[in-house]
Amino acid sequence: MTTAQPQTSDRSVGPVSKPAAEPPIYMDYAATCPVDPRVLDAMLPYFTEKFGNAASRTHSYGWVAEEAVEIARERIAGVLGASAKEITFTSGATESNNLAIKGVAEYLADKGRHIVTCVTEHKAVLDPCKYLERKGYDVTILGVGADGRVDPQAVADAIRDDTILVSIMFANNETGVVHPVADIGRICRERGVLFHTDATQAFGKIPIDVDAMRIDLLSMSAHKIYGPKGVGALYLRRRRPRVRVVPLLHGGGHERGNRSGTLAVPLIVGFGEAARIAAETMEEESARILALREHMRRRIEDEIPEVVINGSVEHRLPGTLNVSFKYIEGESLIMGLRGVAVSSGSACTSASLEPSYVLRAMGLDDELAHSSLRMCIGRPTTREEVDRVVDMLKARVERLREMSPLWEMVQEGIDLSSIEWTAH
Ligand SMILES: *Cc1c(COP(=O)(O)O)cnc(C)c1O
């Protein structure tokens, strides 16, 4: 093509535009995921020609939407070994957790007002519990071991005559540590206490069977499994025991009265397709992702001195790694890693510079908690990306340590714990 204009970069949009930088390598899949192209394709018709309200019973627009919703419901239930009737659609896992915890608490208020949860839960579990405490409920918050796991015996010991609910997450969002869910489920069932699990990180990534694990309520979110943001679900067991909740939203009586509001049909269709893909590819994908994570873990441990892998390596989601780099501040590490999108601590608390409460609960001191990064490998991640990230990390850690007086002292063999720091 010939033009009279001087040649400019095809990325240039004006006289002052800078050359576009390559986007950073995304390794924050525990925070959110891109929508899988197959999911987007499945959703698109439900924004336009198939736009009906799933509650419209009098014409085919409504029937088409309702049918799509029911297929999605079945697919999601299938991942859990549940039945479609046990799935209530919500706006995401935050709402699912609120509905589960506040909904059970209100429904069973006459039976008891004691709830058991764990210190490393997501804020979307801890904050509803705090809210209930202000309303006169009693909440026991269990600690975790250095491996990040709650001890099932501690759950058993915490249950009292007035306990109505145990809420322990399936897998932790900051560390990827997987709790002994089946053991906790067995204890709760034996004691006649409902068991809720926030499975947002585990759903679609590792096998879940609500019957075998004796789970009564389970929270999920589409955007953590390559579905759209703004849709999630709550599993509510229908038989032995039948779980009832007081709804958060009152209105048209949608979702068996559990969650009123016009169903977000395109989002639900996307969630269903994301669940279908997750179930179909789980075995193969988790093996591939685990191999990449282990490659990354080994390279980090072999090539970067003084690192700590946080949380159990054995009981862990395939894709998540949480690493502390001693004598380095996590925030300055991230600032220097422009080419990588990772988070220090959880995305939800990184607005504040408080050290991660999850890592603190595992016994890390403030400094070590401050020096941690969470790296997650996802469906799109390649081995080349993993290697580039480790290379960048290595270079950045070396550079920061070169500038660190603490590191210099460590190199000289000075025991830092023996030093008495004084302010001048
Ligand atoms: C992301 C996440 C949530 C919140 O889910 P939303 O759908 O974004 O509200 C809750 N719990 C855990 C463990 C999560 O990872």
CSV table of C-alpha atoms and ligand atoms in Angstrom, one decimal, residues 30-32 91-97 121-125 169 171-174 198-201 219-224 230-232 348 374, ligand 1:
chain,number,residue,atom,x,y,z
A,30,ALA,CA,-7.1,-16.8,41.7
A,31,ALA,CA,-8.3,-13.2,41.4
A,32,THR,CA,-10.2,-13.6,38.2
A,91,SER,CA,-24.5,-12.7,41.7
A,92,GLY,CA,-21.3,-14.4,42.8
A,93,ALA,CA,-19.6,-16.2,45.6
A,94,THR,CA,-19.9,-13.1,47.9
A,95,GLU,CA,-23.6,-13.3,47.7
A,96,SER,CA,-23.6,-17.1,48.0
A,97,ASN,CA,-21.6,-16.9,51.2
A,121,GLU,CA,-11.6,-17.7,55.3
A,122,HIS,CA,-12.3,-15.1,52.6
A,123,LYS,CA,-13.7,-11.8,53.8
A,124,ALA,CA,-17.0,-12.8,52.2
A,125,VAL,CA,-17.3,-15.4,55.0
A,169,MET,CA,-13.6,-23.1,52.8
A,171,ALA,CA,-9.4,-24.2,49.1
A,172,ASN,CA,-7.8,-21.0,50.2
A,173,ASN,CA,-7.6,-18.1,47.7
A,174,GLU,CA,-4.2,-16.8,48.9
A,198,ASP,CA,-16.8,-21.7,50.2
A,199,ALA,CA,-15.6,-23.7,47.2
A,200,THR,CA,-15.0,-20.8,44.9
A,201,GLN,CA,-11.3,-21.7,44.3
A,219,SER,CA,-20.6,-21.5,47.2
A,220,MET,CA,-19.3,-21.0,43.7
A,221,SER,CA,-18.4,-18.2,41.3
A,222,ALA,CA,-18.3,-18.2,37.5
A,223,HIS,CA,-15.4,-15.8,37.0
A,224,LYS,CA,-12.9,-18.1,38.8
A,230,GLY,CA,-21.3,-11.2,38.2
A,231,VAL,CA,-22.8,-14.7,38.5
A,232,GLY,CA,-22.4,-17.5,41.0
A,348,CYS,CA,-9.2,-8.0,48.3
A,374,ARG,CA,0.8,-15.3,45.0
B,1,LIG,C1,-13.2,-14.8,44.6
B,1,LIG,C2,-13.6,-15.4,45.9
B,1,LIG,C3,-14.8,-15.0,46.5
B,1,LIG,C4,-15.7,-13.9,45.9
B,1,LIG,O1,-16.3,-14.3,44.8
B,1,LIG,P1,-17.1,-13.2,43.9
B,1,LIG,O2,-17.9,-14.0,42.9
B,1,LIG,O3,-16.1,-12.3,43.2
B,1,LIG,O4,-18.0,-12.5,44.8
B,1,LIG,C5,-15.2,-15.6,47.6
B,1,LIG,N1,-14.4,-16.6,48.2
B,1,LIG,C6,-13.3,-17.0,47.6
B,1,LIG,C7,-12.5,-18.1,48.2
B,1,LIG,C8,-12.9,-16.4,46.4
B,1,LIG,O5,-11.7,-16.8,45.9
